Structure formats: structure tokens, C-alpha cells
Coordinates of C-alpha atoms and ligand atoms in Angstrom, one line a residue:
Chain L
X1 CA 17.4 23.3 -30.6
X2 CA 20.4 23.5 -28.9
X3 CA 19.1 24.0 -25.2
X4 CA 20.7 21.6 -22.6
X5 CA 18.1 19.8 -20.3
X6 CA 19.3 18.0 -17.6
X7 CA 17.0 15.0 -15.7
X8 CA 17.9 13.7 -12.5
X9 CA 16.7 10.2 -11.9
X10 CA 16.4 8.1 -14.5
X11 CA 13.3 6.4 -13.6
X12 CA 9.6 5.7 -15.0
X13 CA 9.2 9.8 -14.6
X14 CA 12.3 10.8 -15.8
X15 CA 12.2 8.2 -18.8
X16 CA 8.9 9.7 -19.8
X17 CA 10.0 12.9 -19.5
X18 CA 12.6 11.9 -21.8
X19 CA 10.6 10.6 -24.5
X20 CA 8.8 13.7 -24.5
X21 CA 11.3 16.0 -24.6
X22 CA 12.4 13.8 -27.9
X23 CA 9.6 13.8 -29.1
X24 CA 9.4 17.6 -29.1
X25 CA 12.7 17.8 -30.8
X26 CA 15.1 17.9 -28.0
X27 CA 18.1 16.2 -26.5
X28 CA 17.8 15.7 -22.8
X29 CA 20.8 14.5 -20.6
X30 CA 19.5 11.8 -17.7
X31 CA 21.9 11.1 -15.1
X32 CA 21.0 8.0 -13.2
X33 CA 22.8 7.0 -9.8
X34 CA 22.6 3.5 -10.5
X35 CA 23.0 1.0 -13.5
X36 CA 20.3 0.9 -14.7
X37 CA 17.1 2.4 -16.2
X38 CA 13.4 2.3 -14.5
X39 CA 13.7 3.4 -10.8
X40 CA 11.6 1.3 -8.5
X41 CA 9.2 0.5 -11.2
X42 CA 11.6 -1.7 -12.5
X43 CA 11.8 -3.9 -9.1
X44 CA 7.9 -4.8 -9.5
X45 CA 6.1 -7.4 -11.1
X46 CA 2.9 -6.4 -11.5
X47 CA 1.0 -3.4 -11.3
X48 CA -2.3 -2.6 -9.5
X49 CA -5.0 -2.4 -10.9
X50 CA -5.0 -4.1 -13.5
X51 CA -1.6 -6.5 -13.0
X52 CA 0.2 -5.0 -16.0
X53 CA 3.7 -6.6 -16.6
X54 CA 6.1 -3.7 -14.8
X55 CA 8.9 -5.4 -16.8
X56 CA 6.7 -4.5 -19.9
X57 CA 6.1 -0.5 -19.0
X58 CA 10.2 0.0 -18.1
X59 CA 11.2 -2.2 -21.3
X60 CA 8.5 0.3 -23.2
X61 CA 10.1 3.5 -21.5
X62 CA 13.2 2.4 -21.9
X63 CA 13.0 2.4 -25.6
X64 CA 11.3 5.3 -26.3
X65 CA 14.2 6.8 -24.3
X66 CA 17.1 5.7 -26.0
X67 CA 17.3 8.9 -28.0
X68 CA 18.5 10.8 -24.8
X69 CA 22.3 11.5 -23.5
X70 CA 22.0 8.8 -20.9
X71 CA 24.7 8.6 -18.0
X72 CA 24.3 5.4 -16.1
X73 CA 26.3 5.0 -12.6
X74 CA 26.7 8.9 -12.3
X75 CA 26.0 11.1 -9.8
X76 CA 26.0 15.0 -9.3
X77 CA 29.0 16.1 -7.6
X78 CA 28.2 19.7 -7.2
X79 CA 26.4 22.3 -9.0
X80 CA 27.7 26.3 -9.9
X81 CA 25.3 28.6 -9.8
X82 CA 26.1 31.0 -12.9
X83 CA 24.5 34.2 -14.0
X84 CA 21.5 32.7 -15.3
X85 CA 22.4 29.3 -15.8
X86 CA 24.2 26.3 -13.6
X87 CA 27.2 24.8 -14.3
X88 CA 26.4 21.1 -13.0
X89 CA 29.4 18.4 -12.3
X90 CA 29.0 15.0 -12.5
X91 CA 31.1 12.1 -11.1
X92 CA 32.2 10.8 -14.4
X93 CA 34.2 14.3 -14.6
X94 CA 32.0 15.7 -17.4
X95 CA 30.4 19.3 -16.9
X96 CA 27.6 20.4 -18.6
X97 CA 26.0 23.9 -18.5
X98 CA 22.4 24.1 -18.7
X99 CA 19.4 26.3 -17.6
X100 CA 16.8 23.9 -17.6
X101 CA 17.4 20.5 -14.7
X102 CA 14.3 18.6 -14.5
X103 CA 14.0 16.5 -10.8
X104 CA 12.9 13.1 -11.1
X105 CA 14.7 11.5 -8.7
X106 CA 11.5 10.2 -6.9
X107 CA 11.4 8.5 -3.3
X108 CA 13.0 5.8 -1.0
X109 CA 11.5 2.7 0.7
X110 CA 11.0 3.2 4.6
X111 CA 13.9 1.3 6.2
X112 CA 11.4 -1.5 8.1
X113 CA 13.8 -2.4 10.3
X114 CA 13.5 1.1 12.4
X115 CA 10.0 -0.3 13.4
X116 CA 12.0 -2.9 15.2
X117 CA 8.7 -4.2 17.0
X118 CA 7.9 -5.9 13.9
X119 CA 10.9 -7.5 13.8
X120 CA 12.0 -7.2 10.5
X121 CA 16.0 -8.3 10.1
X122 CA 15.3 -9.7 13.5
X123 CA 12.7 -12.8 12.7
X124 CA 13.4 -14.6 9.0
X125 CA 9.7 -15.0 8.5
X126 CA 9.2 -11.1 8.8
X127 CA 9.5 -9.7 4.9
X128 CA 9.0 -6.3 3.1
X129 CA 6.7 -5.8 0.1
X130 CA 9.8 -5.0 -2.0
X131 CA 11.4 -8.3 -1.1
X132 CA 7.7 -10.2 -2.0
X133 CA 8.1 -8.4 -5.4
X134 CA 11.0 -9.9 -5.4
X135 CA 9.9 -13.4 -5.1
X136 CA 7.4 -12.8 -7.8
X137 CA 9.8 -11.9 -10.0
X138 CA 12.6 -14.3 -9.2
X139 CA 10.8 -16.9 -6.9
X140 CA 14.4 -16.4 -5.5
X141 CA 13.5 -16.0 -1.5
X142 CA 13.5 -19.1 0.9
X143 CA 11.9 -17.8 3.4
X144 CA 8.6 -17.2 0.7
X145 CA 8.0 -20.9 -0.7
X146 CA 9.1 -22.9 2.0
X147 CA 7.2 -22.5 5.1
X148 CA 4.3 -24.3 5.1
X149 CA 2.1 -20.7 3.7
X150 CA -0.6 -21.8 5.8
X151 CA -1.5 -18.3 7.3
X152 CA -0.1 -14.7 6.2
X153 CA -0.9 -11.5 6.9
X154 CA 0.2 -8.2 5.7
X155 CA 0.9 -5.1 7.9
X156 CA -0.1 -1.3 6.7
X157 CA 1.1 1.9 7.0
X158 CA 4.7 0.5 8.1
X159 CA 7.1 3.7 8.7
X160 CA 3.8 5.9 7.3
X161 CA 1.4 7.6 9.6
X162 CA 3.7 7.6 12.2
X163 CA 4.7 10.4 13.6
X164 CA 7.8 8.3 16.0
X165 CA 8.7 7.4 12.4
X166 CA 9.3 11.0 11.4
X167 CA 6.5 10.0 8.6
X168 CA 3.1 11.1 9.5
X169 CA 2.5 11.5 5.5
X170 CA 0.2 8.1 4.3
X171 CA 2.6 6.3 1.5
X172 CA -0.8 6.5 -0.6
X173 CA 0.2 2.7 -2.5
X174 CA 0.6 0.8 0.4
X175 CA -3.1 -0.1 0.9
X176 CA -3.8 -1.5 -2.8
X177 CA -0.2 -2.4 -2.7
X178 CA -1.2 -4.9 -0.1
X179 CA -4.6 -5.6 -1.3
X180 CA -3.2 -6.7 -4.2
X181 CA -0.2 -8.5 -3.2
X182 CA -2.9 -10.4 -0.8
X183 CA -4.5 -11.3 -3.9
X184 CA -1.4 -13.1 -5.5
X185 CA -0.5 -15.0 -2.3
X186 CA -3.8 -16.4 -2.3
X187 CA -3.8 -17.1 -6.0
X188 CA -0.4 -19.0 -5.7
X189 CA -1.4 -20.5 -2.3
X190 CA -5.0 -20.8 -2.5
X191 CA -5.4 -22.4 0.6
X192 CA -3.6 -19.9 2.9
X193 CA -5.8 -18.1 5.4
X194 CA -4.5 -14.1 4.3
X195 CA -4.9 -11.3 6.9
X196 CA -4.6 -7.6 6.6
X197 CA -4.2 -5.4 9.4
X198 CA -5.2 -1.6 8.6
X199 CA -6.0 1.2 10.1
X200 CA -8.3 2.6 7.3
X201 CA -8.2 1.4 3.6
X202 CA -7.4 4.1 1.4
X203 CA -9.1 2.7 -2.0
X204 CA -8.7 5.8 -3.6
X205 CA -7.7 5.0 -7.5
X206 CA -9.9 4.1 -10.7
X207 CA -10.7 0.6 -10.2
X208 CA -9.0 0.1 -6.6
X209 CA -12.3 -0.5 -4.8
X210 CA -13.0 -3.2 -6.8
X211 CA -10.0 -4.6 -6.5
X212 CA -10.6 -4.7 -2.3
X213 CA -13.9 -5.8 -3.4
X214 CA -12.4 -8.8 -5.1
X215 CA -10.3 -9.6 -2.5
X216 CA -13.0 -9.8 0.2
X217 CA -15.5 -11.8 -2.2
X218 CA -13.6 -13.8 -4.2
X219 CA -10.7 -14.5 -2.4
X220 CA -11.9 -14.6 1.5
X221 CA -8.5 -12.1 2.6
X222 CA -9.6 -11.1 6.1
X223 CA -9.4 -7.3 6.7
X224 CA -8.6 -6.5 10.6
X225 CA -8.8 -3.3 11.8
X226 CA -6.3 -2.6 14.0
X227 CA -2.4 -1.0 14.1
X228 CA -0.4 -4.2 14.6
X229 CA 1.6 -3.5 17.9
X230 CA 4.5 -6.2 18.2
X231 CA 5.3 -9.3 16.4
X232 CA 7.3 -12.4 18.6
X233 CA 8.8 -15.3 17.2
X234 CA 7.4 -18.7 18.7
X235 CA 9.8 -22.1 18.9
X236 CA 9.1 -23.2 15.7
X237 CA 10.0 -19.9 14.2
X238 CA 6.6 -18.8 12.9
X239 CA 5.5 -15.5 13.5
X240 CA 3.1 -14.2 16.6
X241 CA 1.2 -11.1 15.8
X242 CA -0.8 -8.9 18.3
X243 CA -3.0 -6.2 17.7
X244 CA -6.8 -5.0 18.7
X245 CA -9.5 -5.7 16.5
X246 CA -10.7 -2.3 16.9
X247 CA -14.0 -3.6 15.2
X248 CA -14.7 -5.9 18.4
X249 CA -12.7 -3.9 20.7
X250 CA -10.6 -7.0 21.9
X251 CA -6.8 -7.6 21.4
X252 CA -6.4 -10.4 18.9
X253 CA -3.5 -12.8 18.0
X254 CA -2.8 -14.6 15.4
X255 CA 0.7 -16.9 14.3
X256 CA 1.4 -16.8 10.7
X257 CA 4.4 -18.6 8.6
X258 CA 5.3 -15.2 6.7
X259 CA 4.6 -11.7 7.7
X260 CA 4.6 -9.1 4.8
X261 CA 5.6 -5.3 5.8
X262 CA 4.1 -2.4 3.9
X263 CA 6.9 -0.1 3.8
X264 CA 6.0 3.5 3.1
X265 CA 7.3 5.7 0.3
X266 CA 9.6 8.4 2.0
X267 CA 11.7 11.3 0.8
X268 CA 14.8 9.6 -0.8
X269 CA 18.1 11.3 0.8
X270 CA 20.1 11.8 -2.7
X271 CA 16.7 14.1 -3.6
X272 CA 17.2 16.2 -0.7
X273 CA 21.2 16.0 -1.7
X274 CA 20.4 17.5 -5.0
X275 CA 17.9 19.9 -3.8
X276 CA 20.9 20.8 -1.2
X277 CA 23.3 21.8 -4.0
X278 CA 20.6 23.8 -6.3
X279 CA 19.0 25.3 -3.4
X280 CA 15.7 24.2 -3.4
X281 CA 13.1 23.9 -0.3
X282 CA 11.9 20.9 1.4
X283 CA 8.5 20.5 2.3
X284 CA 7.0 19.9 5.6
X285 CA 6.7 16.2 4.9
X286 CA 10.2 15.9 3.7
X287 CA 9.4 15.7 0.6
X288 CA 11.2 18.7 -2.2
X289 CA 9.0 21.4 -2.3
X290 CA 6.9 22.8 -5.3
X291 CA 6.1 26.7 -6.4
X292 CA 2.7 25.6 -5.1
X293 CA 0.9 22.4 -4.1
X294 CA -2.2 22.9 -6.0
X295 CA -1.6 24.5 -9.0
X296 CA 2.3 24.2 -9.8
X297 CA 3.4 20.7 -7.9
X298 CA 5.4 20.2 -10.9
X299 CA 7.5 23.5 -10.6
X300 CA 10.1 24.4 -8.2
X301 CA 9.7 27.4 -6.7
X302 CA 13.3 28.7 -8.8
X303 CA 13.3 29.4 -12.5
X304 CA 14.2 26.7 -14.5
X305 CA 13.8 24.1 -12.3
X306 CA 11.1 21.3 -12.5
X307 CA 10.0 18.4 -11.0
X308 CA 8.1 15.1 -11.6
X309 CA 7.2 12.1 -9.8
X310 CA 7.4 10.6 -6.4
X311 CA 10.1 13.1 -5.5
X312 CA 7.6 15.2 -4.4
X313 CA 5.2 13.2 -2.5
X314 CA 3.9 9.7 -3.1
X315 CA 2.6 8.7 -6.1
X316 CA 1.6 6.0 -8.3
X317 CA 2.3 5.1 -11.7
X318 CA 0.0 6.6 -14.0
X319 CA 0.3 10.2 -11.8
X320 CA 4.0 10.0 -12.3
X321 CA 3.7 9.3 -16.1
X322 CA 1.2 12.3 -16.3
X323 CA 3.1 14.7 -14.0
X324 CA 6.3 13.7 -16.6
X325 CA 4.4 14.7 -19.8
X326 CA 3.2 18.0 -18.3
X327 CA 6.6 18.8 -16.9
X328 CA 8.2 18.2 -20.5
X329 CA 5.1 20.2 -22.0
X330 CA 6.9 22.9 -19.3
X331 CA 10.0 22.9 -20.5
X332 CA 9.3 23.4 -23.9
X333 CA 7.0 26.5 -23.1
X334 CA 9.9 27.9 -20.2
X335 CA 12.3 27.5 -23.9
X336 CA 9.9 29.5 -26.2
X337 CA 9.6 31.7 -23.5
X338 CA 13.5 32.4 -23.1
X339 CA 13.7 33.0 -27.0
Chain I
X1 CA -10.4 -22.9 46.7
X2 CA -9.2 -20.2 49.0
X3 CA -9.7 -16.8 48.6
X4 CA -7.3 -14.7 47.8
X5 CA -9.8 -11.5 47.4
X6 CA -9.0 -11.3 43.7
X7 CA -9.7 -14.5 41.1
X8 CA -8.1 -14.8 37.5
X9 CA -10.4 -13.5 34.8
X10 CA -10.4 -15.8 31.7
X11 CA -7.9 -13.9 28.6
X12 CA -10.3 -11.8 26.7
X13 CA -8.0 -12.2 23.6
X14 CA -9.2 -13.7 20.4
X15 CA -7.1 -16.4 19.5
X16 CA -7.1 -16.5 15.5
X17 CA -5.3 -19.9 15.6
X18 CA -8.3 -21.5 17.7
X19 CA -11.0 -20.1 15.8
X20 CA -13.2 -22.9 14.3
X21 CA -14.5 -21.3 10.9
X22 CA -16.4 -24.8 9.8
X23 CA -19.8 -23.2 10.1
X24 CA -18.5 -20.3 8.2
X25 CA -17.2 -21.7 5.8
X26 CA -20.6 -23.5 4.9
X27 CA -22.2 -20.2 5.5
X28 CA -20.3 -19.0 2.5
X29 CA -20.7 -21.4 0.6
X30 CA -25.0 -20.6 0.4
X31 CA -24.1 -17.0 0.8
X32 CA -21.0 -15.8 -1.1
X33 CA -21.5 -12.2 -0.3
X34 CA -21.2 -12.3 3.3
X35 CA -17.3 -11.6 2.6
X36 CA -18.3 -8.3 1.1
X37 CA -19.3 -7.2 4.4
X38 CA -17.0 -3.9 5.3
X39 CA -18.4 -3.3 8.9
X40 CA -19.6 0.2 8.2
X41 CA -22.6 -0.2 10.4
X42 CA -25.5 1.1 8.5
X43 CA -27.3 -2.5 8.7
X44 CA -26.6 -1.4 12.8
X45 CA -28.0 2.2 12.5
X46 CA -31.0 1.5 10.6
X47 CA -32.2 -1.7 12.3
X48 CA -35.7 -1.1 14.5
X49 CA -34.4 -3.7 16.9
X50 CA -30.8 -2.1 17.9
X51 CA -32.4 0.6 19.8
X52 CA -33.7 -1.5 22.8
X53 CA -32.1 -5.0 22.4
X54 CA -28.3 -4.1 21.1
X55 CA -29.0 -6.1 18.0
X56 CA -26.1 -5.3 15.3
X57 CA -25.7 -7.3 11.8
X58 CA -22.3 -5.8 11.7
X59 CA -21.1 -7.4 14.5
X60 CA -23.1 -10.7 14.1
X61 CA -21.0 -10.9 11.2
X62 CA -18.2 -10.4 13.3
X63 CA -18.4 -12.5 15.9
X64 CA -19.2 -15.1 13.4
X65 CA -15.4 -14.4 12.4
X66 CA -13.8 -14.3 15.9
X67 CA -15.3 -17.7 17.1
X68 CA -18.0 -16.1 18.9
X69 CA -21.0 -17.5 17.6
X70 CA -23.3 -18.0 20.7
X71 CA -23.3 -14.3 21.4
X72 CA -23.9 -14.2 17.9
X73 CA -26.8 -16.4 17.5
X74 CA -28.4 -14.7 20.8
X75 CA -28.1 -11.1 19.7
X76 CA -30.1 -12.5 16.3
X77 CA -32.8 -13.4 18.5
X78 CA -34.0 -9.7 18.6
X79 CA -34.1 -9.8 14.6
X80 CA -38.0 -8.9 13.3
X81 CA -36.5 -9.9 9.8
X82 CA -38.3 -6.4 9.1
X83 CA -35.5 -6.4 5.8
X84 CA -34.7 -2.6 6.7
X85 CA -31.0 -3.4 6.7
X86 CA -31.1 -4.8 2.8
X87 CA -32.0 -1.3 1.7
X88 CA -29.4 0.1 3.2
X89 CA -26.2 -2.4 3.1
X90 CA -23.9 -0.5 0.5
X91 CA -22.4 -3.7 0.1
X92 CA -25.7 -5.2 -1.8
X93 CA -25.9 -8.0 0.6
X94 CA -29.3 -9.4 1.1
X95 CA -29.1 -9.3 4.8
X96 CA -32.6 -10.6 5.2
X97 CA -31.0 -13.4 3.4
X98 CA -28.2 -13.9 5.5
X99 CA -30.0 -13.5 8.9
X100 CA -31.9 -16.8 7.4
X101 CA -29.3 -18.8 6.5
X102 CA -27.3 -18.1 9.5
X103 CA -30.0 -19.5 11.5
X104 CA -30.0 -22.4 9.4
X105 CA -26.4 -23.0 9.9
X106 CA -26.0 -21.5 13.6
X107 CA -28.9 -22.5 15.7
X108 CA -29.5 -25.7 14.4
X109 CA -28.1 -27.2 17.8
X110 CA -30.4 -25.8 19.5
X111 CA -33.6 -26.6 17.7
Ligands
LIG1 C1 5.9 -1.6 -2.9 C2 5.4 -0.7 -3.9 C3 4.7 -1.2 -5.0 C4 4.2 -0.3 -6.0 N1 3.4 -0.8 -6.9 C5 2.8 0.1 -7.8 C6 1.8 -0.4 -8.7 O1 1.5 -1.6 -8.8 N2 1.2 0.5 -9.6 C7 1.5 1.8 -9.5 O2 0.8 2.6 -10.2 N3 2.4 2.3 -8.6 C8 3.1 1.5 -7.8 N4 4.0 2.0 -6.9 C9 4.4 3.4 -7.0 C10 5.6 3.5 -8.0 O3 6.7 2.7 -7.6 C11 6.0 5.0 -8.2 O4 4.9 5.7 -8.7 C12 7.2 5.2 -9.1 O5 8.3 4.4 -8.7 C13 7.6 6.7 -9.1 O6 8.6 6.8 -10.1 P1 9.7 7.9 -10.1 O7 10.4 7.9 -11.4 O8 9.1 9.2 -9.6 O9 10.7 7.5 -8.9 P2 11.6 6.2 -8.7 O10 11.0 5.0 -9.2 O11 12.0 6.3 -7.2 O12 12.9 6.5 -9.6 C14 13.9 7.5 -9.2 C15 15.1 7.3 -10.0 O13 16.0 8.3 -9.7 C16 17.3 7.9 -9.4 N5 18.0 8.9 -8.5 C17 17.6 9.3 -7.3 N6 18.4 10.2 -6.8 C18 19.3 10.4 -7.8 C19 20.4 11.3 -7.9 N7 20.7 12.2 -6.9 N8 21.2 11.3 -9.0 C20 20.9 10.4 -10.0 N9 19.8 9.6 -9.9 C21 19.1 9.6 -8.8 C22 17.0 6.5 -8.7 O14 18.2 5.7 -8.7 C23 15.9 6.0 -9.5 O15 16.3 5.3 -10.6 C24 4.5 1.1 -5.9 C25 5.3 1.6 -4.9 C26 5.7 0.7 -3.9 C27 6.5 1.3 -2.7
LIG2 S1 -1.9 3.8 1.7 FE1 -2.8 2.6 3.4 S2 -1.1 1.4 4.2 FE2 -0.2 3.1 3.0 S3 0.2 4.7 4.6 FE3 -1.8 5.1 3.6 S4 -3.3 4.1 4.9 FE4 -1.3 3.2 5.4
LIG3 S1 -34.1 -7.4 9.4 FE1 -33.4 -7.7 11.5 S2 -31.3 -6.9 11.6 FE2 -32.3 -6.1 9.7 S3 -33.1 -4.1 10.2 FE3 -34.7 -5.6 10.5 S4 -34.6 -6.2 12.7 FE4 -32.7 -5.2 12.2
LIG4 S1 -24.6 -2.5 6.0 FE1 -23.8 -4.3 4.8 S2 -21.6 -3.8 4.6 FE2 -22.4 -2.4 6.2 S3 -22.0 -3.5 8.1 FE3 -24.1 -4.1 7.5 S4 -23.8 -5.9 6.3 FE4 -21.8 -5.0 6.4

């Protein structure tokens, strides 16, 4: 089986892919921008809904991997469209010639500072979820631990539903994202008063209603309806939130000693890079566009091209993992096919 | 004072940092569920009494929450405890129940 495949993005959906692909008797090239394996998967600490170690899935991932050609700090340089194959180029000089390139090169975190009415990079006490999961996993953030945690709230749909944003797509994770990183503030700070302000709570995943459920019952997290509108500082450097409780229909403020940003899941610019050099469509949301978004997401609308994983919308973890396995199951047929 | 032809309107803004939750607190503690509460309103819809006196378990609950518990307490004087609400809370909360203790906790000062 000497067939080149070629995966961009050598995170949870192109290490699965991978494995796969082993599995099935191949060899498939990753090329991953940065130095490592696992994508953003690999920046977590635990998963919804069931907290499962991310560490533990990427470590897993990782070696079931370790078969494929893997190209760590490489990037595509350009690609050569032959007769009926591509000649791709990659930044470490080597060339390889291939007709199959799977796209896993899955999605960027909204820049939170755009919103610049929550003050993020303006206000210390004004954090991203990414940079929470970071203090989970390091406990390395001073503006986490030492602030007194009396009162925190988290913000949805930061950079998502927002058409000023350029992102009127919902991020999908953000909701349980919060819901559960409410959860683990309150479990490590049990006497913090934790407030979420939403617009709607998309509970849509196995288990995820529970999980709001839990939080409500269990843990008291107050859910406020209402799109928070601008964020001050106050002398003492705590936090000043304003929004409407569109349940009472009256403006309410509240100061907090850490604010937590839910940064939506947008269209990362080296996908649309890649697409650029291959040809490929974007979709109206930004995100790379597939043959069809009901029944052939994971297929570019171009022969021999596939995709999987947040690359082409937002997704969680266990979509991603199934969207790799079927896109591996797709190359292997597209092979037989070409025989 | 002299008038100006206009006066100054109290801030209709809830303050979350003034909120005193005390009585809520001990309101959880003899009913655990009222957390669950999501504010979907069926309680609201259904209830006999919230066609001619405003009544509204949803927002009882809610102005328990945003420190506004004397238009709380009054709009529960309109409660016939008929129970229809229980049947249809989502949530399973015995609002019945709730409507109870909340007396016990809320009114008291008044008895
Ligand atoms: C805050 C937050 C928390 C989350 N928590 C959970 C959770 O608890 N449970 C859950 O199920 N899901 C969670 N998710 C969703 C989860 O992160 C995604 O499902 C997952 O990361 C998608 O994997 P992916 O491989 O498609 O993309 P990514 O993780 O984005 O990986 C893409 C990889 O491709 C590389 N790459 C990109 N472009 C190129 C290029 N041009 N050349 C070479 N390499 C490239 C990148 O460096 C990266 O390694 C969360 C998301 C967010 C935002
Ligand atoms: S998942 Fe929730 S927080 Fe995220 S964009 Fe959608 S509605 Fe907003
Ligand atoms: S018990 Fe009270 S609140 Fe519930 S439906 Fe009957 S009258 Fe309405
Ligand atoms: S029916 Fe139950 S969950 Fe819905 S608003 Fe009433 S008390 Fe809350």
C-alpha cells in the first residue's frame, strides 16, 4: 500500500485519523504547524461531561499515532496542482506527491480582546476560558488564586452570535464549556457566589443537561439571562459588570474578583491558508466548506480531498473523533476505488 | 423642596452586591430544589390565580433572588395553593411545597 496520505493538523482529529489509517494498513504523513501533537485538546484539563483527563485522551492518541510520518514545526509552503495528483511543499524543504490530503486543521479561539467592552487585555481580573484551563492545569495565573474569589461570573457567546464580531455562528461548547468550568470554580472555591450570564443555554450533548442541572442544584451557580453589555474596573481593581436581567426586565450589576470570557470557536486563518492554496471553498460562516452539509460534511467538494474536525464548524470531542474514523473509513474506500 | 417640574426617580437597577440572600439561603436549606428552578414559566401559565391577580411562581422565585422579596410575598397572597403548578413544573419541584415554606421563611414578620 504505497498510497501517500497527507493530514493537515495534527490534532485530536487528525491523530485519530492517523491511527485509523494505521490500522488499515497505511502510512499517513501529518504535518503539524506547531511542536507538538494534540491541537487544542491538548491545552484542557478536563473534559465535559464527564471530566475525563484531556492529558489522558492526547497521551492515548498520541501513541496510537506514533506509526505515522510525523512532521512537527512544518507548515505547507505551497501546493502544485498536477494531472491528477498535488505536488505539496513543506517548509522543511521536503516535497511529497500525493492524491489523497486529509484537512484536520480545526479552528481558532475568538481573539477576546476585539470585544473591548469586556475589557479583556485592558482589566487584569478579565480572563479567557483558555487561560482558566490554564490555571487548572498549571495553577500558574495570579490573577486566578489570589483575589479574594469571592464572586465570579462567566460571560457566553463572547465573539459568537455576534454579528459586529463577524461571527453570528454559536461556538456550540461555550455553554457547557462554562457550565462546567462554573462547576470547578465552585468546587475549588466553594464559597464563591458564581454567575453566568447567557442568552440561551444550549444543553445539547448526551449528559449536558444534567450537568446544568447539577450546577443549579448542587452547586447554587446563578444563571442570568442577559447579554453582558460593558465591564468597568472599580478602585480596588475588581471587576463591574452590567447587563439586563431579561428575566425581570431590569438592568443588573454586579462586581466580581475574576471575570471568565467564553471565547467562541472561529475559522482558524492557516485553514483558510490551506484551503487557499488547494482551492477549496469557504463556507458562509467562515468555516472550509464540505461537498454537502448534510450528507458529505466530511468531504470537500474536490476529489481526494477530505476533512475532519472543528475545521469545518464547531465541534466537540467525541464528533471530531467520529468524524476522523469516518474520514479514514473514506480514504480507504476513495483507494479501492482508484485501483 | 422646590420644584423643579421634574423629581429624581430612585435607580431601578438591581444591585447584586446589596442583595441580602439570608432568607434564601435558609429557604434552601428545607427546600434544595428551588435552585432547579429554570424560569420557563409553565408554573405561570397554568396557575388559576395569574389570570386576574398577576400571580407568577416563576418570578416569586425571582425576586426572591434580586432582593425583592416584599413584592414577592404580596404577589403570593393570590396563591389558592390549588397544586396545579406541581404537575406541570418540568423541573419536579413540589411548588405547593415551596409556596409553604416560603411563607414560613418570608412572611413571618408580618404575622
Ligand atoms: C474552551 C474550550 C473548551 C473545550 N472543552 C471541551 C470538552 O471539555 N469536551 C469536548 O468534547 N470538547 C471540548 N472543546 C472542543 C474541542 O477543543 C474540539 O472539539 C477539538 O479541539 C477539535 O479538534 P481538531 O483536531 O478538529 O482541531 P484543533 O484542536 O484546533 O487542532 C488542529 C491542529 O491543526 C494544526 N494546524 C492548523 N492549521 C495548520 C496548518 N495550516 N498546517 C499544519 N498544522 C495546522 C494546529 O496547530 C492544531 O494542532 C472545547 C473547546 C473550547 C474552545
Ligand atoms: S454554545 Fe452557548 S455560549 Fe457558546 S455561542 Fe452558543 S449559545 Fe453562546
Ligand atoms: S398552587 Fe398557587 S401558584 Fe400554583 S397554580 Fe395554584 S394558585 Fe397558582
Ligand atoms: S414550572 Fe418549575 S422550573 Fe418552570 S418556572 Fe415554574 S418552578 Fe421554575
Amino acid at each position: 500500500m504505497k498510497e501517500n496520505i497527507v493530514i493537515i493538523g495534527g490534532g485530536i482529529a487528525g491523530m485519530e485519523a492517523a491511527s485509523q489509517l494505521l490500522d488499515l494498513g497505511y502510512k499517513p504523513i501529518i504535518i503539524e504547524k506547531s511542536d507538538h501533537l494534540g491541537g487544542h485538546v491538548a491545552e484542557w484539563n478536563c473534559l465535559f461531561p464527564d471530566m475525563t483527563p484531556a492529558g489522558d485522551v492526547v497521551k492515548n492518541l498520541v501513541t496510537r499515532s506514533a506509526g505515522a510520518n510525523i512532521f512537527l514545526n512544518t507548515e505547507i509552503s505551497f501546493v502544485n496542482k498536477l494531472k491528477d495528483s498535488y505536488n505539496i511543499m513543506l517548509s522543511n524543504g521536503i516535497s511529497i506527491i500525493t492524491k489523497i490530503i486529509l484537512v484536520t486543521t480545526g479552528f481558532s479561539l475568538f481573539d477576546a480582546s476585539k470585544k473591548e467592552e469586556y475589557g479583556y487585555g485592558i482589566y487584569d481580573q478579565v480572563i479567557t476560558n483558555k487561560d482558566l484551563e490554564h490555571w487548572f492545569n498549571t495553577g500558574d495565573d495570579k490573577r486566578v488564586g489570589d483575589c479574594g474569589m469571592n464572586a465570579v461570573g462567566f460571560v457566553h457567546c463572547v465573539g459568537s452570535r455576534d454579528e459586529k464580531a463577524r461571527n453570528s455562528q454559536c461556538s456550540k461548547v461555550c455553554c457547557i464549556t462554562a457550565v462546567k468550568q462554573a462547576i470547578e470554580i465552585k468546587q475549588k472555591f466553594p464559597e464563591a457566589m458564581v454567575y453566568c450570564f447567557y442568552m440561551d443555554l444550549r444543553m445539547f450533548g448526551k449528559k449536558y443537561e444534567d450537568f446544568y442541572i447539577s450546577a443549579q442544584r448542587d452547586y447554587g451557580i446563578r444563571f442570568i439571562r442577559g447579554r453582558v453589555s460593558e465591564v468597568s474596573e472599580n478602585i480596588d481593581g475588581k471587576v463591574i459588570v452590567k447587563a439586563e436581567d431579561t428575566l425581570s426586565g431590569k438592568p443588573v450589576k454586579v462586581t466580581l474578583d475574576l471575570l471568565v470570557l467564553m471565547a467562541g470557536m472561529v475559522c482558524c486563518k492557516d485553514s483558510t491558508k490551506v484551503a487557499n492554496m488547494i482551492s477549496l471553498p469557504v463556507d458562509s460562516d467562515g468555516f472550509l466548506k464540505s461537498r454537502d452539509n448534510v450528507t458529505g460534511i466530511i468531504e470537500a467538494p474536490k476529489e481526494g480531498i477530505f476533512y475532519a474536525g472543528a475545521c469545518t464548524g464547531p465541534k466537540t470531542v467525541p464528533e471530531t473523533l467520529a468524524e476522523a474514523r469516518a474520514a479514514a473509513l473514506n480514504v480507504h474506500l476513495y483507494i479501492n476505488r482508484m485501483k | 423642596m422646590m420644584d423643579f417640574g421634574f423629581k429624581i426617580s430612585p435607580s431601578s437597577t438591581i444591585n447584586l452586591d446589596k442583595v441580602d440572600l439570608e432568607k434564601f439561603t435558609r429557604l434552601h436549606e428545607i427546600e434544595p430544589d428551588v435552585y432547579k428552578c429554570m424560569a420557563c414559566g409553565s408554573c405561570s401559565s397554568t396557575c388559576p390565580a395569574g389570570r386576574f391577580s398577576g400571580m407568577s411562581l416563576r418570578k416569586v422565585i425571582l425576586d426572591l433572588q434580586r432582593g425583592k422579596e416584599k413584592e414577592a410575598v404580596a404577589m403570593m397572597k393570590n396563591c389558592m395553593l390549588c397544586g396545579k403548578c406541581t404537575m406541570v413544573c418540568p423541573r419536579g419541584i413540589n411548588t405547593r411545597h415551596l409556596i409553604l415554606s416560603i411563607y414560613r421563611i418570608y412572611a413571618e414578620d408580618e404575622k
